[in-house]
Every structure is written in structure tokens, then in C-alpha cells.
Coordinates of C-alpha atoms in Angstrom, one line a residue:
X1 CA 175.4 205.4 62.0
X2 CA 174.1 203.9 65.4
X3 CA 170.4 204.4 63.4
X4 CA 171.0 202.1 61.2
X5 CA 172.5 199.6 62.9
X6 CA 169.5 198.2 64.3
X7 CA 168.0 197.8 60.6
X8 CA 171.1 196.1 59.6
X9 CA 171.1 193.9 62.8
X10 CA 167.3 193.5 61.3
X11 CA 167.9 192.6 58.0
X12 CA 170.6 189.6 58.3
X13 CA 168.4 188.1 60.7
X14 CA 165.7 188.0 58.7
X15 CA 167.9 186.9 55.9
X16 CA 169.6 183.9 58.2
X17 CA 165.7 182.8 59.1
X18 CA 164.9 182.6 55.2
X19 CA 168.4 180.9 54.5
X20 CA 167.7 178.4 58.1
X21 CA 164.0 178.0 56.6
X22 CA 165.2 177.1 53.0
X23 CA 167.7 174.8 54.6
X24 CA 165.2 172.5 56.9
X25 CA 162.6 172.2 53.4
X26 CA 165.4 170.0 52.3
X27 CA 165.9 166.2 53.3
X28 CA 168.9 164.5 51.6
X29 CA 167.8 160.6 51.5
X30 CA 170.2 157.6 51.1
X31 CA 168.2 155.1 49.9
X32 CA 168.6 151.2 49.3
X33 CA 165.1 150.8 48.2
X34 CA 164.3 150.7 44.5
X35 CA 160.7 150.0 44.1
X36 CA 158.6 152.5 41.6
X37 CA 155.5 153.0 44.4
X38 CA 158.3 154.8 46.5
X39 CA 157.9 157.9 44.2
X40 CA 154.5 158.2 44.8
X41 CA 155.7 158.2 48.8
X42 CA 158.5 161.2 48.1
X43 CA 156.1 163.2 45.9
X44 CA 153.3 162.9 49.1
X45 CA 155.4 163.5 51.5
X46 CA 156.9 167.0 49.5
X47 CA 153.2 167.8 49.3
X48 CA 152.4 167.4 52.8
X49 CA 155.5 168.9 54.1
X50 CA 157.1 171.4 51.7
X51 CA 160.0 169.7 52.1
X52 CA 162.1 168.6 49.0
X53 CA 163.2 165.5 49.0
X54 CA 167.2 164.8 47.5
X55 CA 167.8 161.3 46.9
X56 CA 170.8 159.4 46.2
X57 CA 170.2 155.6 45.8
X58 CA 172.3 152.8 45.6
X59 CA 173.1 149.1 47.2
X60 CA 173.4 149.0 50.7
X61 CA 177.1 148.1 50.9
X62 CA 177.8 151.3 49.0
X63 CA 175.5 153.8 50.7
X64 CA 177.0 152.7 54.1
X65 CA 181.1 153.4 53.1
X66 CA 179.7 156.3 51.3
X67 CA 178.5 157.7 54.7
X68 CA 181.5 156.2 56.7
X69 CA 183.3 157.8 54.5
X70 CA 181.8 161.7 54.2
X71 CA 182.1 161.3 58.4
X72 CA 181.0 164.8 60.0
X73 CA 180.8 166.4 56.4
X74 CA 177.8 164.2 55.2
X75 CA 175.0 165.3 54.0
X76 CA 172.9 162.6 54.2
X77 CA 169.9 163.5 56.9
X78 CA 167.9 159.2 56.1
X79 CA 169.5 155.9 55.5
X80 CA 166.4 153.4 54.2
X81 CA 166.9 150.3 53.5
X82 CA 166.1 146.9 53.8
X83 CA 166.7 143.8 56.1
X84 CA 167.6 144.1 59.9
X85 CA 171.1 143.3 59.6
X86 CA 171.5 146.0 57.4
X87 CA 170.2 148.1 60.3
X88 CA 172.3 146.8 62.8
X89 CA 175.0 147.5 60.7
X90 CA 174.8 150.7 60.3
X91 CA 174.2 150.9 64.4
X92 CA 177.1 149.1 65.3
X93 CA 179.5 151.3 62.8
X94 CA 177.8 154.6 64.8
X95 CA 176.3 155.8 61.8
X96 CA 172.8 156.9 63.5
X97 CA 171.4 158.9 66.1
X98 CA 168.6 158.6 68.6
X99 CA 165.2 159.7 67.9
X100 CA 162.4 160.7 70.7
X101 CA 159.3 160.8 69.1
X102 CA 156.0 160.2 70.7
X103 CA 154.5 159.4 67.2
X104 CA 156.4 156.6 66.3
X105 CA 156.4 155.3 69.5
X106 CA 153.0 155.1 69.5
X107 CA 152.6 154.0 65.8
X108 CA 155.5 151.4 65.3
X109 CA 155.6 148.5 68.0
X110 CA 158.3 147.9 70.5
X111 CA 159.6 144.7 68.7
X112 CA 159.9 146.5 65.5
X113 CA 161.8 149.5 66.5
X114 CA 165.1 150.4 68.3
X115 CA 166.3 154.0 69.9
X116 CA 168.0 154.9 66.4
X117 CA 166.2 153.1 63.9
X118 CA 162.7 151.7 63.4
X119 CA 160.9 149.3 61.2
X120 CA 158.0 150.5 58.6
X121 CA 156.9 147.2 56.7
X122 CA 157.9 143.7 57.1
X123 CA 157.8 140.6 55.5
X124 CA 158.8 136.8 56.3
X125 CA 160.9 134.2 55.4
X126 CA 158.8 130.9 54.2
X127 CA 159.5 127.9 53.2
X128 CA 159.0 126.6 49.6
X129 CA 158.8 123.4 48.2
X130 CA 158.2 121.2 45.2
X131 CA 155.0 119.3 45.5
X132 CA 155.7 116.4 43.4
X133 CA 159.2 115.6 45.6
X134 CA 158.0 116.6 49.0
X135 CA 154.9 117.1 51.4
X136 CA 153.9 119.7 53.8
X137 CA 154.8 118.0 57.1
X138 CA 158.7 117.4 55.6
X139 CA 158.8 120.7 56.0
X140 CA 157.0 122.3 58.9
X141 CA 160.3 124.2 60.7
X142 CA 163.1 125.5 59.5
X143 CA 164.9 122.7 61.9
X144 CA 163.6 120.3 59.0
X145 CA 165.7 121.9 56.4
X146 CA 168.8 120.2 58.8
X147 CA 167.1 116.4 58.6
X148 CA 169.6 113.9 57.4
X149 CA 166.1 113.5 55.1
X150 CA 166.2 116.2 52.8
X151 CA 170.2 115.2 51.7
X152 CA 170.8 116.9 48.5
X153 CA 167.1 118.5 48.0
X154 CA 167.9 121.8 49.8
X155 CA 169.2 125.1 47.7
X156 CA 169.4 128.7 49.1
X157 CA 171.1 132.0 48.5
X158 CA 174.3 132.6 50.1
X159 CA 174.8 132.6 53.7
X160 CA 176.5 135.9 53.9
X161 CA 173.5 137.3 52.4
X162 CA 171.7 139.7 54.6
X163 CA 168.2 137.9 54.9
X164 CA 169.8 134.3 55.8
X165 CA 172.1 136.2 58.4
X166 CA 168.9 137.6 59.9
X167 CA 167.2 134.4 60.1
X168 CA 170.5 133.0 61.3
X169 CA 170.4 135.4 64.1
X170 CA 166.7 134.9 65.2
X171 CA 167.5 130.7 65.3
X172 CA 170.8 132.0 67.9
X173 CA 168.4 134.4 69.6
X174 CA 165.6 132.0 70.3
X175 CA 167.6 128.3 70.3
X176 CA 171.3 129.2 71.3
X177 CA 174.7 129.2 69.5
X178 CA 175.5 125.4 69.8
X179 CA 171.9 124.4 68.3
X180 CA 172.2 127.7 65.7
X181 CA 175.6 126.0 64.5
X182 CA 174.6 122.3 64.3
X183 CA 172.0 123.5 62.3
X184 CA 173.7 125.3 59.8
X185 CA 176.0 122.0 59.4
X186 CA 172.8 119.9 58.6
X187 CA 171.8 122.4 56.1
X188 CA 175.0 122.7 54.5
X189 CA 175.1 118.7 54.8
X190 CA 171.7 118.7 52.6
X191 CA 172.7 121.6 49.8
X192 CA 171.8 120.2 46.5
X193 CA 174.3 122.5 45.2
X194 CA 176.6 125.0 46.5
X195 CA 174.5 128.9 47.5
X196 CA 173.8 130.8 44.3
X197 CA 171.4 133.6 43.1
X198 CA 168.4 135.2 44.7
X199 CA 165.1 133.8 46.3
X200 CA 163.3 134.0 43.2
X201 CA 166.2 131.8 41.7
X202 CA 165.7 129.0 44.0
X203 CA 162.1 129.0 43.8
X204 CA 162.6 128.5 40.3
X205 CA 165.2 126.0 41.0
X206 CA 162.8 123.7 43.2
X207 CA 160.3 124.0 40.7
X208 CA 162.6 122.7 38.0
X209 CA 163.7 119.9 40.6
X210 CA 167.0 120.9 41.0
X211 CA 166.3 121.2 44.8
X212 CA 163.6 120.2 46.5
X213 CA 162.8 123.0 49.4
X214 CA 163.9 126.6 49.9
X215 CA 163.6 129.3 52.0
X216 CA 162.5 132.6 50.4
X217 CA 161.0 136.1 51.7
X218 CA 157.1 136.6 51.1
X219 CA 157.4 139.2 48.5
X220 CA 158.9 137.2 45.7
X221 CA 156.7 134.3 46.8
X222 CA 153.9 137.1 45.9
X223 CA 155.2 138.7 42.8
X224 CA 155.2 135.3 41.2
X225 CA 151.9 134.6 42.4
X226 CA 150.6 138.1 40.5
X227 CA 152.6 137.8 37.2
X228 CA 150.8 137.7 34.5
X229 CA 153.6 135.6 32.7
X230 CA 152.3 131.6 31.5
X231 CA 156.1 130.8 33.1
X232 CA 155.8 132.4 36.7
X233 CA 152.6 130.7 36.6
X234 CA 154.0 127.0 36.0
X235 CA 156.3 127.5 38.2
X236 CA 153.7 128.0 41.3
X237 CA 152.0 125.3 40.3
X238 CA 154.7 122.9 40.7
X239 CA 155.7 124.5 44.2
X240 CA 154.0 125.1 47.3
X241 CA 154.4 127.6 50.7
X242 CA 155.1 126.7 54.1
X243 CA 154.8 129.0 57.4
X244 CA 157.3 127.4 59.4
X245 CA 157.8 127.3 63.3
X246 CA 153.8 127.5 63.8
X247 CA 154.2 125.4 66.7
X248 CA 156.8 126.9 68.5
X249 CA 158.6 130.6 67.8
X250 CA 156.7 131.2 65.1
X251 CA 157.9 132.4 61.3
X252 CA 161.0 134.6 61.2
X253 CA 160.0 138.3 60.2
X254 CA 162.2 140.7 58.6
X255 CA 161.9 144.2 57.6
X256 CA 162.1 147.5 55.6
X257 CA 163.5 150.5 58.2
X258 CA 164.9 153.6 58.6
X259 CA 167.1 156.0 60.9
X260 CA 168.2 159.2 61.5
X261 CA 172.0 160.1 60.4
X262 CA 174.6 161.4 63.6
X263 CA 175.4 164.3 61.3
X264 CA 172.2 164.8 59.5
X265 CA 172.3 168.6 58.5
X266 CA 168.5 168.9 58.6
X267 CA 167.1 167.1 61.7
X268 CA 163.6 168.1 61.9
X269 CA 163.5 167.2 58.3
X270 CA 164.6 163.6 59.2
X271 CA 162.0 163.2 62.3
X272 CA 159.3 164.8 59.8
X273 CA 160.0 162.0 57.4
X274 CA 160.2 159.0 59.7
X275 CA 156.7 160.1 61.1
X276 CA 155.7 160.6 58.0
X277 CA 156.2 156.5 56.8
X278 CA 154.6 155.4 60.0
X279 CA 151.4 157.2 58.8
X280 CA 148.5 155.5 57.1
X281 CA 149.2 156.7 53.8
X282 CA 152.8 155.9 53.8
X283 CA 152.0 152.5 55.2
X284 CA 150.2 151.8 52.1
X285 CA 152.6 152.5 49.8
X286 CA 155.0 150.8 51.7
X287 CA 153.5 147.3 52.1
X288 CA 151.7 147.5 48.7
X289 CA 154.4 148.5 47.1
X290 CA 156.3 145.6 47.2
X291 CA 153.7 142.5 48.8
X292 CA 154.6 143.7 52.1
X293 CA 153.1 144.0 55.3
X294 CA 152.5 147.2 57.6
X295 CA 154.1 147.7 60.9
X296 CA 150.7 149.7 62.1
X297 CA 148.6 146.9 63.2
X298 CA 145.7 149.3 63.1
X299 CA 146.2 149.5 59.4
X300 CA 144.6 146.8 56.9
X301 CA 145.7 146.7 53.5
X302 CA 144.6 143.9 50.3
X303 CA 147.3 142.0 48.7
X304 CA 145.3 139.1 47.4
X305 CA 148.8 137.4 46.9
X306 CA 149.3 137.3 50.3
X307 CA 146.1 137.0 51.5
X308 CA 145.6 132.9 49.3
X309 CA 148.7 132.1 51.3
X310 CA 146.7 132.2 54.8
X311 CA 147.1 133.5 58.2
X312 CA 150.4 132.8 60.0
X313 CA 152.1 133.6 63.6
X314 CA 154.9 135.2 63.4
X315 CA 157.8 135.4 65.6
X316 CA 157.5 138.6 68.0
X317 CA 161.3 138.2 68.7
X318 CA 162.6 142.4 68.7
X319 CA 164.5 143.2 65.8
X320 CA 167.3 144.7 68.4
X321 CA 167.6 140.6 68.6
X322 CA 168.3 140.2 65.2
X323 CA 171.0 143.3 65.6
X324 CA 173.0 141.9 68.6
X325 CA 173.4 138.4 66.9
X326 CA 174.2 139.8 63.3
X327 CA 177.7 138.8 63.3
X328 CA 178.0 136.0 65.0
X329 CA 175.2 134.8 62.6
X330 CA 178.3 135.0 59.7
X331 CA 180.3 133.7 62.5
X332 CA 179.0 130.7 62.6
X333 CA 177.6 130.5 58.9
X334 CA 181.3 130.6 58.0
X335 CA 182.1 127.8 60.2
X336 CA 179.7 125.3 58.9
X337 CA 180.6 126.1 55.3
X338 CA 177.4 128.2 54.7
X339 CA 179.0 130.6 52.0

């Protein structure tokens, strides 16, 4: 009996290594991005890894009750997704956990990362206008959008939407509450209609003349500008792109990121995969994927769409900026009547 104890003792470890091994070759992903080029990013990281890659995707809303919710029992080892304030959301409900790693550290810049969750592409917020209503210098800072001026030629998206809250929250960060809030007035003060629909909607709107200015992220900016369709391209002929704040802060950047789960089952899994998007391949599908830009400055990529718009400064403000204002930003959007 005592002989073959030791061979039992041998057995079920070596059974418990396959069954731990089996285990880490899985990461479960929660995922708010739904761009096609992102499968080629799974697949390549599988490849590289060995690790399988579960996915469950949805809006960003969702996946973060859906998490709140499961509590210890999650599964989920990733939550990617887009916009800061998404981020710091997620943060400030004590949904992540800290990562040490000495690759991303060295890969991913200080402004563009926190201790629990770190920034892999980014894009900016511009401002568009129609040519025919307006000129350039109207429109040279966001503060313009607030000019008594521009009464009834301004139309956004909602102010509860997570790209205005982040800009919201880098005006607080870099010009104060009391100047944040007056601003938001003035630009409620000059809506030409009451917040509706996405960036690409208002572009289309200024265009049309319905407004005459906008604000919009890059990337829809860009998809229009490579659409094949005889409408997209009317529509950028009648409008044209501002990089606002070049004199002073500098255009307000915003980003795709990532972080590691508090209860993520599979935890080497997790730190594989966030190394894994700050690498040069991953980079590329990342920015390319949808007109974006990567976070490794080392790393040059061709979007011609981006590239006719020009070179800009953008604001180095730290994305933990954009976190610790992200609700006061609704704060005070809700204030000035910014809905």
C-alpha cells in the first residue's frame, strides 16, 4: 500500500499541472471594441501564445454591471474598451487590479497609462466646420465653440456621452471648474439644436448647414475621408478640420485601453495579453484598424487619411487627469444644461 502511494501522489500532480496548464491557455475577454481588424489581433495573439482567446462582447454600460454583477465569481480575466472615462469608471467601481510589468512600462508612456489600466491607441477630438458659414480662425480652440459668435451654429452629441465627458474633464484639468462650467453654458447658449446622434451625425449635420461647427474624434473624420461613397465625399468637401488649442494645451487626446480584472481566473494570461497589444504588431492592428494612432512612439504607421489632415500637438495632460475629473465633468455638464 505505502508503494503506491508515492505513484498516486505522482499521478494527481501531474494531472493538476495539465489541468493548471489547460487553465492559464485560456483568457476570457470582455470586450467593448467591435472593429473587424481586431480578429486578426485575437487569432495572432493565440498563435504566438497558445492561449485561446474567449470573448464576450457588448456596450460598455453592459459589460461593466455584467462584471459588477458576477463579483468574485467572474470570469472575465480583460475589460477593453474605449474612451478614458470608460476606464476610470471601471477604476473607481474597483473593478481592476494593478499590473507590474516592465514591458509596458517601457512601451506605453507615463501619460497614457495608470497602475491598473493602460492606454494602446489614441485618437483626438477636432473640430469641424462648414466652409461656406465659417473660417478657420472662428474656430481655433475649443473656448471658441463658447463665443456669443457662433449663437445657434454649434451641434454635438450628448454631454453625458463618454468622449464629451473626457474632453470636459481635460478643459477642468487644465483651466479649472469655474472656467470648465462657464464654458459649457456658452456652448449650450450656441446649440443650434438640442445634443443628438453620433460624431459622424453632426459632421453630416454641419455639412447640410444645420450647424455650423462640431467637435468630432479623428476616426470618423478619417473613415469619411476614405469612403469610397460619392455622398461621404460631398460631405468633406463642404466641411473642413480644425486642431484646436495649438497655441496653448494643445488638442484633447482620447483613447482605446485595457486592464486587468480583480478576480481574473487566469492572471498570467491577462499580463501576456496586455504585453501583447503594446507590441509592434498589435500596435498596427490597433491604430490601423480604426484610423487610430499608436501609443509606441517608436512605431510609425500610414493612414493617408490622417496623414492630409497635418501634424498637430497634442495635449500631454495624463489620462489619470481625465479619470479624477470624470464625474464632475457630468457634474457640471448637467448644470449648464449640456444633456
Amino acid at each position: 500500500m505505502t508503494l503506491r502511494l508515492p505513484l498516486l501522489a505522482g499521478a494527481l500532480a501531474a494531472a493538476l499541472s495539465l489541468n493548471l496548464q489547460a487553465e492559464e491557455n485560456v483568457l476570457n475577454l470582455y470586450s467593448a471594441r467591435h472593429y473587424q481588424t481586431d480578429e486578426k489581433l485575437y487569432e495572432n495573439f493565440t498563435k504566438q501564445t497558445g492561449i485561446k482567446i474567449n470573448r464576450i462582447e457588448g456596450k460598455e454600460e453592459e459589460l461593466l454591471e455584467r462584471i459588477k454583477n458576477e463579483g468574485a465569481n467572474s470570469p472575465a480575466d480583460v475589460l477593453l474598451t474605449v474612451d478614458a472615462s470608460r476606464l476610470a469608471l471601471a477604476h473607481e467601481l474597483g473593478l481592476f487590479a494593478p499590473v507590474k510589468s516592465k514591458v509596458l512600462e517601457s512601451r506605453i508612456p507615463a501619460n497614457l497609462r495608470t497602475d491598473d489600466w493602460f492606454s494602446f491607441s489614441t485618437r483626438a477630438r477636432v473640430i469641424v466646420y462648414n466652409k461656406a458659414a465659417l473660417k478657420a480662425e472662428d474656430v481655433q480652440n475649443y473656448d471658441d465653440l463658447a463665443n456669443p459668435k457662433l449663437k445657434g451654429q454649434v451641434c454635438t452629441r450628448s454631454g453625458a456621452h463618454p468622449y464629451n465627458l473626457s474632453l470636459m474633464a481635460s478643459i477642468i484639468a487644465n483651466q479649472g471648474e469655474a472656467k470648465a462650467e462657464a464654458w459649457a453654458k456658452g456652448v449650450v447658449a450656441n446649440f443650434a439644436r438640442a445634443p443628438k446622434g453620433g460624431d459622424t451625425d453632426q459632421i453630416k449635420a454641419v455639412a447640410a448647414g444645420e450647424c455650423g461647427v462640431t467637435i468630432s474624434n479623428t476616426y470618423y473624420v478619417a473613415r469619411l475621408l476614405r469612403s469610397d461613397k460619392a455622398e461621404d465625399k460631398k460631405i468633406m468637401e463642404k466641411v473642413a478640420v480644425v486642431w484646436p488649442n495649438q497655441k496653448t494645451s494643445g488638442t484633447h487626446i482620447n483613447i482605446s485601453g485595457a486592464g486587468m480584472l480583480k478576480h481574473a481566473p487566469h492572471q498570467g494570461a491577462a499580463v501576456k495579453f496586455l504585453e501583447y497589444l503594446a507590441s509592434d504588431e498589435a500596435q498596427r492592428y490597433f491604430a490601423d484598424g480604426n484610423n487610430e494612432w499608436p501609443v509606441v512612439a517608436s512605431l510609425k504607421v500610414s493612414n493617408p487619411a490622417l496623414e492630409s489632415l497635418g501634424k498637430f500637438k497634442a495635449d500631454a495632460l495624463p489620462v489619470g487627469s481625465l479619470a479624477m475629473y470624470r464625474a464632475k465633468a457630468q457634474i457640471l455638464f448637467d448644470r449648464a444644461g449640456y444633456r
